[in-house]
mmCIF file of C-alpha atoms and ligand atoms in Angstrom:
data_model
loop_
_atom_site.group_PDB
_atom_site.id
_atom_site.type_symbol
_atom_site.label_atom_id
_atom_site.label_comp_id
_atom_site.label_asym_id
_atom_site.label_seq_id
_atom_site.Cartn_x
_atom_site.Cartn_y
_atom_site.Cartn_z
ATOM 1 C CA MET A 78 -62.274 -77.387 16.821
ATOM 2 C CA ALA A 79 -64.115 -75.701 13.957
ATOM 3 C CA LEU A 80 -62.821 -77.327 10.481
ATOM 4 C CA ASP A 81 -62.544 -73.692 9.257
ATOM 5 C CA VAL A 82 -60.546 -72.601 12.566
ATOM 6 C CA ILE A 83 -58.326 -75.771 11.621
ATOM 7 C CA ILE A 84 -57.687 -75.035 8.102
ATOM 8 C CA VAL A 85 -57.005 -71.345 8.667
ATOM 9 C CA ARG A 86 -54.069 -72.490 11.454
ATOM 10 C CA TRP A 87 -52.603 -74.953 8.859
ATOM 11 C CA LEU A 88 -52.636 -72.084 6.457
ATOM 12 C CA LEU A 89 -50.365 -70.064 8.961
ATOM 13 C CA LEU A 90 -48.371 -72.651 9.544
ATOM 14 C CA VAL A 91 -47.354 -73.214 5.843
ATOM 15 C CA ALA A 92 -47.423 -69.404 5.480
ATOM 16 C CA ALA A 93 -44.881 -69.285 8.313
ATOM 17 C CA VAL A 94 -42.619 -72.074 7.014
ATOM 18 C CA ALA A 95 -42.740 -70.635 3.372
ATOM 19 C CA SER A 96 -41.514 -67.269 5.023
ATOM 20 C CA VAL A 97 -38.548 -69.065 6.956
ATOM 21 C CA LEU A 98 -37.745 -70.685 3.262
ATOM 22 C CA VAL A 99 -37.440 -67.792 1.597
ATOM 23 C CA ALA A 100 -35.642 -65.263 4.074
ATOM 24 C CA PRO A 101 -32.256 -66.093 3.669
ATOM 25 C CA ALA A 102 -32.821 -64.640 -0.127
ATOM 26 C CA ARG A 103 -34.638 -61.748 0.766
ATOM 27 C CA ALA A 104 -32.325 -60.770 3.736
ATOM 28 C CA GLY A 105 -29.682 -60.769 1.053
ATOM 29 C CA ALA A 106 -31.146 -57.739 -0.619
ATOM 30 C CA GLY A 107 -28.568 -55.053 0.445
ATOM 31 C CA ALA A 108 -27.260 -57.196 3.287
ATOM 32 C CA GLY A 109 -24.238 -54.972 4.796
ATOM 33 C CA LEU A 110 -25.652 -51.723 3.632
ATOM 34 C CA ALA A 111 -27.132 -49.121 6.771
ATOM 35 C CA ILE A 112 -28.211 -45.840 7.118
ATOM 36 C CA GLY A 113 -24.985 -43.859 8.574
ATOM 37 C CA PHE A 114 -22.733 -46.449 7.899
ATOM 38 C CA TYR A 115 -19.780 -43.794 8.049
ATOM 39 C CA ASN A 116 -20.922 -42.537 11.297
ATOM 40 C CA GLU A 117 -17.780 -43.176 13.274
ATOM 41 C CA THR A 118 -15.401 -43.583 10.301
ATOM 42 C CA CYS A 119 -15.840 -40.901 8.193
ATOM 43 C CA PRO A 120 -18.727 -38.357 10.373
ATOM 44 C CA ASN A 121 -18.927 -35.533 7.955
ATOM 45 C CA ALA A 122 -19.116 -37.721 4.916
ATOM 46 C CA GLU A 123 -22.948 -36.727 3.798
ATOM 47 C CA GLU A 124 -22.271 -33.483 4.671
ATOM 48 C CA LEU A 125 -19.156 -32.967 2.922
ATOM 49 C CA VAL A 126 -21.319 -34.410 -0.440
ATOM 50 C CA LEU A 127 -24.346 -32.138 0.633
ATOM 51 C CA GLU A 128 -21.635 -29.037 0.362
ATOM 52 C CA GLU A 129 -20.009 -30.082 -2.772
ATOM 53 C CA MET A 130 -23.187 -30.604 -4.542
ATOM 54 C CA ARG A 131 -24.294 -27.171 -3.675
ATOM 55 C CA ALA A 132 -20.951 -25.835 -5.603
ATOM 56 C CA ILE A 133 -21.675 -28.011 -8.326
ATOM 57 C CA VAL A 134 -25.071 -27.137 -8.956
ATOM 58 C CA HIS A 135 -24.675 -23.503 -8.024
ATOM 59 C CA LYS A 136 -21.968 -23.532 -11.314
ATOM 60 C CA ASP A 137 -24.002 -25.477 -13.636
ATOM 61 C CA ARG A 138 -27.523 -26.585 -12.341
ATOM 62 C CA SER A 139 -28.018 -29.150 -15.163
ATOM 63 C CA LEU A 140 -25.457 -31.371 -13.464
ATOM 64 C CA GLY A 141 -27.873 -32.253 -10.504
ATOM 65 C CA PRO A 142 -30.299 -34.471 -12.883
ATOM 66 C CA ALA A 143 -26.891 -35.548 -14.614
ATOM 67 C CA LEU A 144 -26.251 -37.232 -11.396
ATOM 68 C CA LEU A 145 -29.316 -38.388 -10.514
ATOM 69 C CA ARG A 146 -29.347 -40.598 -14.002
ATOM 70 C CA LEU A 147 -25.591 -41.218 -13.099
ATOM 71 C CA LEU A 148 -26.841 -43.474 -10.251
ATOM 72 C CA PHE A 149 -29.568 -45.262 -12.204
ATOM 73 C CA HIS A 150 -26.704 -46.364 -15.001
ATOM 74 C CA ASP A 151 -24.359 -47.226 -12.362
ATOM 75 C CA CYS A 152 -26.698 -49.651 -10.242
ATOM 76 C CA PHE A 153 -28.380 -51.186 -13.489
ATOM 77 C CA VAL A 154 -25.110 -52.353 -14.969
ATOM 78 C CA ARG A 155 -23.312 -55.111 -12.373
ATOM 79 C CA GLY A 156 -24.849 -53.267 -9.758
ATOM 80 C CA CYS A 157 -24.309 -50.169 -7.423
ATOM 81 C CA ASP A 158 -20.708 -50.379 -7.300
ATOM 82 C CA GLY A 159 -19.133 -47.425 -8.942
ATOM 83 C CA SER A 160 -18.120 -49.409 -11.754
ATOM 84 C CA ILE A 161 -19.522 -46.646 -14.495
ATOM 85 C CA MET A 162 -16.931 -44.338 -13.476
ATOM 86 C CA LEU A 163 -14.335 -46.931 -14.595
ATOM 87 C CA LYS A 164 -12.474 -45.877 -17.725
ATOM 88 C CA SER A 165 -10.845 -48.370 -20.649
ATOM 89 C CA LYS A 166 -8.375 -47.545 -22.936
ATOM 90 C CA SER A 167 -9.904 -50.514 -25.680
ATOM 91 C CA LEU A 168 -13.506 -48.448 -24.996
ATOM 92 C CA LYS A 169 -14.977 -51.784 -24.040
ATOM 93 C CA GLY A 170 -16.327 -50.185 -20.857
ATOM 94 C CA GLU A 171 -19.595 -49.238 -19.476
ATOM 95 C CA ARG A 172 -18.866 -45.664 -20.155
ATOM 96 C CA ASP A 173 -18.485 -46.889 -23.663
ATOM 97 C CA ALA A 174 -21.854 -48.245 -24.426
ATOM 98 C CA ILE A 175 -24.354 -46.815 -26.636
ATOM 99 C CA PRO A 176 -26.964 -45.291 -24.046
ATOM 100 C CA MET A 177 -23.592 -43.930 -21.523
ATOM 101 C CA SER A 178 -21.638 -42.339 -24.074
ATOM 102 C CA ILE A 179 -23.784 -40.351 -26.123
ATOM 103 C CA SER A 180 -24.660 -38.031 -23.057
ATOM 104 C CA LEU A 181 -23.986 -39.433 -19.648
ATOM 105 C CA ARG A 182 -22.266 -36.874 -17.699
ATOM 106 C CA GLY A 183 -21.119 -36.063 -14.207
ATOM 107 C CA PHE A 184 -18.031 -37.808 -14.092
ATOM 108 C CA ASN A 185 -15.569 -34.938 -13.160
ATOM 109 C CA GLU A 186 -17.855 -34.104 -10.683
ATOM 110 C CA VAL A 187 -17.962 -37.249 -8.523
ATOM 111 C CA GLU A 188 -13.973 -37.069 -8.659
ATOM 112 C CA ARG A 189 -14.347 -33.645 -6.967
ATOM 113 C CA ILE A 190 -16.477 -35.154 -4.388
ATOM 114 C CA LYS A 191 -14.009 -38.005 -3.924
ATOM 115 C CA ALA A 192 -11.042 -36.049 -3.626
ATOM 116 C CA LYS A 193 -12.952 -33.958 -1.034
ATOM 117 C CA LEU A 194 -13.532 -37.032 0.958
ATOM 118 C CA GLU A 195 -10.292 -38.561 0.620
ATOM 119 C CA ASP A 196 -8.684 -35.003 2.349
ATOM 120 C CA ALA A 197 -11.319 -35.761 4.826
ATOM 121 C CA CYS A 198 -11.055 -39.612 5.649
ATOM 122 C CA PRO A 199 -8.704 -41.470 3.177
ATOM 123 C CA LEU A 200 -9.515 -44.698 1.360
ATOM 124 C CA THR A 201 -12.578 -44.865 3.659
ATOM 125 C CA VAL A 202 -16.002 -43.580 1.406
ATOM 126 C CA SER A 203 -16.594 -45.884 -2.011
ATOM 127 C CA CYS A 204 -17.420 -44.125 -5.138
ATOM 128 C CA ALA A 205 -20.449 -46.046 -5.541
ATOM 129 C CA ASP A 206 -21.628 -44.255 -2.216
ATOM 130 C CA ILE A 207 -20.888 -41.037 -3.479
ATOM 131 C CA ILE A 208 -22.734 -41.749 -6.394
ATOM 132 C CA ILE A 209 -26.006 -42.340 -4.615
ATOM 133 C CA MET A 210 -25.236 -39.598 -1.877
ATOM 134 C CA ALA A 211 -24.796 -37.154 -4.674
ATOM 135 C CA ALA A 212 -27.785 -38.377 -6.714
ATOM 136 C CA ARG A 213 -29.996 -37.751 -3.553
ATOM 137 C CA ASP A 214 -28.849 -34.393 -2.907
ATOM 138 C CA ALA A 215 -29.421 -33.555 -6.565
ATOM 139 C CA VAL A 216 -33.273 -34.297 -5.873
ATOM 140 C CA TYR A 217 -33.161 -32.234 -2.518
ATOM 141 C CA LEU A 218 -31.657 -29.442 -4.260
ATOM 142 C CA THR A 219 -34.215 -29.079 -6.830
ATOM 143 C CA ASN A 220 -36.875 -28.765 -4.130
ATOM 144 C CA GLY A 221 -37.570 -32.551 -3.690
ATOM 145 C CA PRO A 222 -37.439 -34.395 -0.381
ATOM 146 C CA ARG A 223 -34.325 -35.220 1.071
ATOM 147 C CA PHE A 224 -34.773 -38.831 2.596
ATOM 148 C CA PRO A 225 -31.660 -41.050 4.017
ATOM 149 C CA VAL A 226 -29.962 -43.264 1.591
ATOM 150 C CA GLU A 227 -28.302 -46.300 3.105
ATOM 151 C CA THR A 228 -24.198 -46.793 2.775
ATOM 152 C CA GLY A 229 -21.562 -49.136 3.188
ATOM 153 C CA ARG A 230 -21.061 -50.347 -0.951
ATOM 154 C CA ARG A 231 -17.765 -51.094 -2.047
ATOM 155 C CA ASP A 232 -16.331 -50.389 -5.701
ATOM 156 C CA GLY A 233 -16.059 -53.050 -8.269
ATOM 157 C CA LYS A 234 -13.295 -53.519 -10.706
ATOM 158 C CA VAL A 235 -14.973 -54.686 -13.646
ATOM 159 C CA SER A 236 -16.547 -52.647 -16.477
ATOM 160 C CA SER A 237 -18.575 -54.156 -19.205
ATOM 161 C CA CYS A 238 -19.556 -52.555 -22.385
ATOM 162 C CA ALA A 239 -21.776 -55.623 -23.356
ATOM 163 C CA ASP A 240 -23.319 -55.569 -19.824
ATOM 164 C CA ALA A 241 -24.525 -51.883 -20.228
ATOM 165 C CA GLU A 242 -26.063 -52.248 -23.534
ATOM 166 C CA ASN A 243 -28.040 -55.707 -22.321
ATOM 167 C CA ASP A 244 -29.225 -54.056 -19.004
ATOM 168 C CA LEU A 245 -30.351 -50.479 -19.891
ATOM 169 C CA ALA A 246 -34.063 -49.925 -21.094
ATOM 170 C CA PRO A 247 -33.931 -48.168 -24.121
ATOM 171 C CA PRO A 248 -36.202 -45.004 -24.428
ATOM 172 C CA GLY A 249 -38.201 -46.304 -26.988
ATOM 173 C CA ALA A 250 -39.270 -49.417 -24.750
ATOM 174 C CA ASN A 251 -42.958 -50.742 -24.416
ATOM 175 C CA ILE A 252 -44.550 -51.425 -21.008
ATOM 176 C CA VAL A 253 -43.836 -55.213 -21.303
ATOM 177 C CA ASP A 254 -40.079 -54.710 -22.024
ATOM 178 C CA LEU A 255 -39.780 -52.088 -19.044
ATOM 179 C CA LYS A 256 -41.590 -54.213 -16.496
ATOM 180 C CA THR A 257 -39.227 -57.273 -17.602
ATOM 181 C CA TYR A 258 -35.691 -55.021 -17.785
ATOM 182 C CA PHE A 259 -36.927 -54.232 -13.759
ATOM 183 C CA SER A 260 -37.836 -57.571 -12.830
ATOM 184 C CA PHE A 261 -34.758 -58.600 -14.156
ATOM 185 C CA LYS A 262 -32.896 -56.702 -11.560
ATOM 186 C CA SER A 263 -35.614 -57.448 -8.422
ATOM 187 C CA LEU A 264 -37.107 -54.092 -9.132
ATOM 188 C CA SER A 265 -41.355 -54.136 -9.165
ATOM 189 C CA TRP A 266 -43.768 -52.048 -11.249
ATOM 190 C CA LYS A 267 -43.776 -50.106 -8.488
ATOM 191 C CA ASP A 268 -40.109 -48.933 -8.694
ATOM 192 C CA LEU A 269 -40.805 -48.467 -12.238
ATOM 193 C CA VAL A 270 -43.636 -46.128 -12.517
ATOM 194 C CA VAL A 271 -41.826 -44.213 -9.341
ATOM 195 C CA LEU A 272 -38.073 -44.043 -10.518
ATOM 196 C CA SER A 273 -39.598 -42.893 -13.903
ATOM 197 C CA GLY A 274 -40.514 -39.697 -11.948
ATOM 198 C CA SER A 275 -37.093 -38.884 -12.018
ATOM 199 C CA HIS A 276 -37.688 -37.486 -15.252
ATOM 200 C CA THR A 277 -39.383 -34.412 -13.556
ATOM 201 C CA ILE A 278 -35.648 -32.804 -13.742
ATOM 202 C CA GLY A 279 -33.443 -32.314 -16.699
ATOM 203 C CA THR A 280 -32.950 -32.981 -20.280
ATOM 204 C CA ALA A 281 -33.084 -35.193 -23.240
ATOM 205 C CA GLN A 282 -31.179 -35.010 -26.676
ATOM 206 C CA CYS A 283 -33.434 -34.916 -29.807
ATOM 207 C CA ALA A 284 -31.456 -38.038 -30.778
ATOM 208 C CA ALA A 285 -33.169 -39.857 -27.971
ATOM 209 C CA PHE A 286 -36.991 -39.586 -28.965
ATOM 210 C CA ALA A 287 -37.303 -37.547 -32.333
ATOM 211 C CA ALA A 288 -37.031 -40.230 -34.459
ATOM 212 C CA ASP A 289 -39.478 -42.799 -32.160
ATOM 213 C CA ARG A 290 -41.813 -39.593 -31.148
ATOM 214 C CA LEU A 291 -41.675 -36.896 -33.843
ATOM 215 C CA TYR A 292 -40.434 -38.308 -37.487
ATOM 216 C CA ASN A 293 -40.502 -42.053 -37.558
ATOM 217 C CA ASN A 294 -42.682 -43.819 -35.186
ATOM 218 C CA SER A 295 -42.509 -47.638 -35.619
ATOM 219 C CA GLY A 296 -40.790 -46.996 -38.622
ATOM 220 C CA LYS A 297 -43.442 -45.606 -40.632
ATOM 221 C CA GLY A 298 -42.605 -41.829 -41.192
ATOM 222 C CA VAL A 299 -45.276 -40.690 -38.934
ATOM 223 C CA GLN A 300 -45.269 -38.829 -35.693
ATOM 224 C CA ASP A 301 -46.628 -40.803 -32.305
ATOM 225 C CA PRO A 302 -50.390 -40.769 -32.818
ATOM 226 C CA THR A 303 -50.225 -41.389 -28.687
ATOM 227 C CA LEU A 304 -48.056 -37.895 -28.516
ATOM 228 C CA ASP A 305 -50.291 -35.000 -27.730
ATOM 229 C CA LYS A 306 -51.144 -33.210 -30.979
ATOM 230 C CA LYS A 307 -50.564 -29.709 -29.362
ATOM 231 C CA TYR A 308 -47.429 -30.326 -27.749
ATOM 232 C CA ALA A 309 -45.636 -32.167 -30.653
ATOM 233 C CA PRO A 310 -45.155 -28.808 -32.874
ATOM 234 C CA ASP A 311 -42.612 -27.692 -29.817
ATOM 235 C CA LEU A 312 -40.616 -30.650 -30.189
ATOM 236 C CA ARG A 313 -40.738 -30.635 -33.813
ATOM 237 C CA ALA A 314 -39.735 -27.094 -33.585
ATOM 238 C CA LEU A 315 -36.489 -28.385 -31.489
ATOM 239 C CA CYS A 316 -35.667 -31.229 -33.420
ATOM 240 C CA GLU A 317 -33.927 -31.995 -36.857
ATOM 241 C CA PRO A 318 -35.886 -34.123 -38.789
ATOM 242 C CA GLY A 319 -33.791 -37.754 -39.966
ATOM 243 C CA ASN A 320 -30.921 -36.318 -37.595
ATOM 244 C CA LEU A 321 -30.263 -39.595 -35.642
ATOM 245 C CA LYS A 322 -27.520 -37.466 -34.038
ATOM 246 C CA ASP A 323 -29.211 -34.576 -32.998
ATOM 247 C CA GLU A 324 -27.551 -33.411 -29.578
ATOM 248 C CA THR A 325 -29.608 -30.676 -29.171
ATOM 249 C CA PRO A 326 -31.211 -30.898 -25.372
ATOM 250 C CA ALA A 327 -35.010 -30.688 -24.737
ATOM 251 C CA ASP A 328 -36.591 -30.195 -21.251
ATOM 252 C CA MET A 329 -37.929 -33.127 -20.365
ATOM 253 C CA ASP A 330 -40.620 -31.775 -17.862
ATOM 254 C CA PRO A 331 -41.038 -27.770 -19.984
ATOM 255 C CA GLY A 332 -41.464 -24.757 -17.302
ATOM 256 C CA SER A 333 -40.349 -26.917 -14.384
ATOM 257 C CA SER A 334 -37.263 -28.782 -15.367
ATOM 258 C CA TYR A 335 -34.939 -27.765 -12.341
ATOM 259 C CA GLU A 336 -37.944 -28.344 -10.025
ATOM 260 C CA PHE A 337 -38.494 -31.986 -8.649
ATOM 261 C CA ASP A 338 -42.501 -32.412 -8.345
ATOM 262 C CA LEU A 339 -45.595 -34.234 -9.717
ATOM 263 C CA SER A 340 -45.310 -32.768 -12.988
ATOM 264 C CA TYR A 341 -43.802 -35.210 -14.649
ATOM 265 C CA TYR A 342 -47.175 -37.583 -13.789
ATOM 266 C CA ARG A 343 -48.731 -34.808 -15.360
ATOM 267 C CA ASN A 344 -47.163 -34.733 -18.495
ATOM 268 C CA VAL A 345 -47.280 -38.557 -18.766
ATOM 269 C CA TYR A 346 -51.334 -38.295 -18.216
ATOM 270 C CA SER A 347 -51.942 -35.700 -20.768
ATOM 271 C CA ASN A 348 -49.525 -37.928 -23.685
ATOM 272 C CA LYS A 349 -46.823 -35.166 -23.474
ATOM 273 C CA GLY A 350 -44.246 -37.503 -21.942
ATOM 274 C CA ILE A 351 -41.107 -37.290 -23.538
ATOM 275 C CA PHE A 352 -40.206 -40.907 -24.154
ATOM 276 C CA VAL A 353 -42.174 -43.754 -25.805
ATOM 277 C CA SER A 354 -41.115 -45.341 -22.015
ATOM 278 C CA ASP A 355 -42.893 -42.660 -20.443
ATOM 279 C CA GLN A 356 -45.911 -42.706 -22.346
ATOM 280 C CA ALA A 357 -45.966 -46.749 -21.913
ATOM 281 C CA LEU A 358 -46.276 -46.404 -18.175
ATOM 282 C CA LEU A 359 -50.272 -45.761 -19.571
ATOM 283 C CA ASP A 360 -50.349 -49.093 -20.808
ATOM 284 C CA ASP A 361 -50.203 -51.167 -17.634
ATOM 285 C CA ARG A 362 -53.184 -50.849 -15.372
ATOM 286 C CA TRP A 363 -51.197 -50.646 -12.058
ATOM 287 C CA THR A 364 -48.676 -48.076 -13.404
ATOM 288 C CA HIS A 365 -51.628 -46.084 -15.454
ATOM 289 C CA ASP A 366 -53.379 -45.521 -12.009
ATOM 290 C CA TYR A 367 -50.542 -44.684 -10.125
ATOM 291 C CA VAL A 368 -49.702 -41.922 -13.031
ATOM 292 C CA GLU A 369 -53.506 -40.902 -13.020
ATOM 293 C CA ARG A 370 -53.264 -40.657 -9.015
ATOM 294 C CA MET A 371 -49.968 -38.497 -8.856
ATOM 295 C CA ALA A 372 -51.136 -36.448 -11.778
ATOM 296 C CA THR A 373 -54.265 -35.514 -9.743
ATOM 297 C CA ALA A 374 -52.567 -35.315 -6.568
ATOM 298 C CA GLU A 375 -52.651 -31.891 -4.353
ATOM 299 C CA SER A 376 -49.258 -32.710 -2.784
ATOM 300 C CA PRO A 377 -46.591 -34.501 -3.546
ATOM 301 C CA ASP A 378 -46.103 -36.330 -0.519
ATOM 302 C CA GLU A 379 -47.103 -39.885 -1.124
ATOM 303 C CA PHE A 380 -44.788 -39.697 -4.174
ATOM 304 C CA PHE A 381 -41.824 -38.472 -2.078
ATOM 305 C CA ALA A 382 -42.136 -40.927 0.466
ATOM 306 C CA ASP A 383 -42.740 -43.839 -2.371
ATOM 307 C CA TYR A 384 -39.402 -42.181 -3.917
ATOM 308 C CA ALA A 385 -37.590 -42.700 -1.082
ATOM 309 C CA ALA A 386 -38.093 -46.224 -1.017
ATOM 310 C CA ALA A 387 -38.172 -46.915 -4.598
ATOM 311 C CA MET A 388 -34.173 -45.392 -3.766
ATOM 312 C CA ILE A 389 -33.699 -47.678 -0.979
ATOM 313 C CA ASN A 390 -34.639 -50.641 -3.325
ATOM 314 C CA MET A 391 -32.588 -49.796 -6.500
ATOM 315 C CA GLY A 392 -29.700 -48.834 -4.190
ATOM 316 C CA ARG A 393 -29.491 -52.556 -2.825
ATOM 317 C CA MET A 394 -29.196 -53.511 -6.365
ATOM 318 C CA GLU A 395 -26.004 -56.441 -6.552
ATOM 319 C CA VAL A 396 -24.020 -54.398 -4.131
ATOM 320 C CA LEU A 397 -20.648 -55.517 -3.088
ATOM 321 C CA THR A 398 -20.156 -54.974 0.838
ATOM 322 C CA GLY A 399 -18.035 -56.082 3.485
ATOM 323 C CA ASP A 400 -14.646 -58.008 2.471
ATOM 324 C CA ASN A 401 -16.048 -57.576 -1.238
ATOM 325 C CA GLY A 402 -14.608 -55.063 -3.674
ATOM 326 C CA GLU A 403 -12.483 -52.103 -2.867
ATOM 327 C CA ILE A 404 -12.318 -48.639 -1.506
ATOM 328 C CA ARG A 405 -10.963 -46.523 -4.655
ATOM 329 C CA LYS A 406 -8.876 -43.417 -4.442
ATOM 330 C CA ILE A 407 -9.347 -42.551 -7.891
ATOM 331 C CA CYS A 408 -13.090 -43.572 -9.109
ATOM 332 C CA GLY A 409 -11.927 -43.256 -12.914
ATOM 333 C CA ALA A 410 -9.525 -45.697 -12.869
ATOM 334 C CA TYR A 411 -8.277 -47.380 -15.853
ATOM 335 C CA VAL A 412 -9.169 -51.599 -16.224
ATOM 336 C CA ASP A 413 -7.011 -51.640 -19.362
HETATM 337 C C1 HEM B 741 -37.298 -47.079 -17.091
HETATM 338 C C2 HEM B 741 -36.719 -46.725 -17.994
HETATM 339 C C3 HEM B 741 -35.701 -45.314 -18.339
HETATM 340 C C4 HEM B 741 -35.378 -45.152 -19.351
HETATM 341 C C5 HEM B 741 -35.749 -45.547 -20.981
HETATM 342 C C6 HEM B 741 -35.025 -43.852 -19.430
HETATM 343 C C7 HEM B 741 -34.022 -42.845 -20.209
HETATM 344 C C8 HEM B 741 -33.668 -41.558 -20.286
HETATM 345 C C9 HEM B 741 -33.312 -41.287 -21.473
HETATM 346 C C10 HEM B 741 -32.959 -41.774 -22.867
HETATM 347 C C11 HEM B 741 -32.268 -40.026 -20.910
HETATM 348 C C12 HEM B 741 -32.116 -38.785 -21.999
HETATM 349 C C13 HEM B 741 -30.444 -39.050 -21.959
HETATM 350 C C14 HEM B 741 -30.124 -37.731 -22.902
HETATM 351 O O1 HEM B 741 -30.677 -38.003 -24.199
HETATM 352 O O2 HEM B 741 -29.296 -37.019 -22.412
HETATM 353 C C15 HEM B 741 -32.666 -39.718 -19.672
HETATM 354 C C16 HEM B 741 -32.309 -38.853 -19.000
HETATM 355 C C17 HEM B 741 -32.745 -38.982 -17.507
HETATM 356 N N1 HEM B 741 -33.102 -39.903 -16.783
HETATM 357 FE FE1 HEM B 741 -33.794 -41.880 -17.481
HETATM 358 N N2 HEM B 741 -34.243 -43.678 -18.074
HETATM 359 C C18 HEM B 741 -34.981 -44.416 -17.304
HETATM 360 C C19 HEM B 741 -35.243 -44.408 -16.020
HETATM 361 C C20 HEM B 741 -34.461 -43.546 -15.193
HETATM 362 C C21 HEM B 741 -34.332 -43.595 -13.614
HETATM 363 C C22 HEM B 741 -34.840 -44.921 -12.681
HETATM 364 C C23 HEM B 741 -33.806 -42.444 -13.138
HETATM 365 C C24 HEM B 741 -33.450 -42.054 -11.713
HETATM 366 C C25 HEM B 741 -33.731 -42.674 -10.594
HETATM 367 C C26 HEM B 741 -33.583 -41.760 -14.049
HETATM 368 C C27 HEM B 741 -32.915 -40.470 -14.217
HETATM 369 C C28 HEM B 741 -32.880 -39.591 -15.478
HETATM 370 C C29 HEM B 741 -32.364 -38.345 -15.426
HETATM 371 C C30 HEM B 741 -32.274 -37.587 -13.955
HETATM 372 C C31 HEM B 741 -32.529 -37.743 -16.801
HETATM 373 C C32 HEM B 741 -31.668 -36.208 -17.098
HETATM 374 C C33 HEM B 741 -30.449 -36.090 -17.422
HETATM 375 C C34 HEM B 741 -29.892 -34.825 -17.818
HETATM 376 O O3 HEM B 741 -30.679 -34.061 -17.815
HETATM 377 O O4 HEM B 741 -28.563 -34.982 -17.847
HETATM 378 N N3 HEM B 741 -33.927 -42.491 -15.619
HETATM 379 N N4 HEM B 741 -33.457 -41.102 -19.598
HETATM 380 C C1 NAG B 742 -25.874 -43.218 12.793
HETATM 381 O O1 NAG B 742 -26.355 -42.347 13.061
HETATM 382 C C2 NAG B 742 -27.816 -42.112 12.941
HETATM 383 C C3 NAG B 742 -28.303 -40.626 13.170
HETATM 384 O O2 NAG B 742 -28.038 -40.617 14.885
HETATM 385 C C4 NAG B 742 -28.253 -43.168 13.274
HETATM 386 O O3 NAG B 742 -30.153 -43.036 12.565
HETATM 387 C C5 NAG B 742 -27.818 -44.243 12.538
HETATM 388 O O4 NAG B 742 -28.590 -45.719 12.471
HETATM 389 C C6 NAG B 742 -26.602 -44.457 12.716
HETATM 390 N N1 NAG B 742 -25.714 -45.621 11.650
HETATM 391 C C7 NAG B 742 -25.015 -46.587 12.245
HETATM 392 C C8 NAG B 742 -24.518 -47.597 11.139
HETATM 393 O O5 NAG B 742 -24.372 -46.564 13.371
HETATM 394 C C1 NAG B 743 -37.807 -44.756 -40.308
HETATM 395 O O1 NAG B 743 -37.461 -46.059 -39.991
HETATM 396 C C2 NAG B 743 -37.379 -47.027 -41.262
HETATM 397 C C3 NAG B 743 -37.323 -48.556 -40.326
HETATM 398 O O2 NAG B 743 -36.171 -48.577 -39.152
HETATM 399 C C4 NAG B 743 -35.942 -47.095 -41.744
HETATM 400 O O3 NAG B 743 -36.216 -47.586 -42.702
HETATM 401 C C5 NAG B 743 -36.478 -45.685 -42.363
HETATM 402 O O4 NAG B 743 -34.880 -45.436 -43.225
HETATM 403 C C6 NAG B 743 -36.169 -44.452 -41.429
HETATM 404 N N1 NAG B 743 -37.279 -42.739 -42.195
HETATM 405 C C7 NAG B 743 -36.160 -42.181 -42.066
HETATM 406 C C8 NAG B 743 -36.828 -41.062 -42.589
HETATM 407 O O5 NAG B 743 -35.170 -41.871 -41.061
#
């Protein structure tokens, strides 16, 4: 046998052994979840969620993006376990953390969907699963793709303000920080650049970007030099200088704020992303190339397929399944 063949075989063997060794850890991610987990126990669960979501966004379309963001905040803090819904009388819960308390919405709507599911199948469908199904439907109802999500999560009982403050990237984060926040939760640069595409829908309060982008970049009292100079005046007209609590909402993707499409990438590529964290995607070779490709793509198909895959990845974050956690009747129970 030629030496190169032996070497190749040996390498293949090493690779096979290595993959067996790492297999248990990989299989652990999302174990216990399945597409259609409620097929038998609550066959109409997914239809009922979509029906409620239609009614919710029909009444107030801004609730679609709000519910998509709720999933991001639920998953990054103690995993996708519905703990974002829990309430704390002493104000020490996730909901009381700065990144949440300012503007996170959609709690009543999750409760409303939960009530419907409790009528149909008592104590069967978790709050955590309702949040991801509602987020998936929010994308669909803004003309985005409809993709399957895994279900089978159970609800956590712990809610911590400190976890929420540590685990969510702030809008002023640079690319190194963003990749670190995501890799801490086993998500890749690709998940980061794809899930950031969620900012194609919804609004941001001036408080979240005005200081960094418009008035006091790097604490120097100037506009962010990377922000498009022709776009900046539009944002300056909305946001009051020096008001760090300005709640005025700005469309993150002006002109198509309720269309789940590629325009987020076109904005970022032309320096019109709203946050430092959006602009930052241009500072890494891989995320830059993805933004460029999507900004110039004719069809959203690749983005939509990537988005479905990234949602599966995020949806597996530190989940409780099997006998862990609980199925709560009221999602927003008090922990203290
Ligand atoms: C990469 C790090 C991220 C940062 C720093 C970030 C930051 C923010 C901030 C500051 C807002 C504005 C909130 C407000 O002022 O009302 C926002 C809005 C939003 N974010 Fe993100 N986000 C990130 C990733 C994500 C991900 C992964 C998703 C979903 C999967 C997401 C979905 C949304 C949506 C839909 C909105 C609009 C909410 C609304 O209209 O009520 N974001 N984000
Ligand atoms: C539920 O039904 C769907 C559609 O028939 C199927 O794809 C899925 O695998 C089923 N899931 C389970 C857990 O039975
Ligand atoms: C700008 O930021 C710096 C550093 O954080 C701060 O000391 C200063 O007061 C800020 N200026 C304004 C006008 O908000």
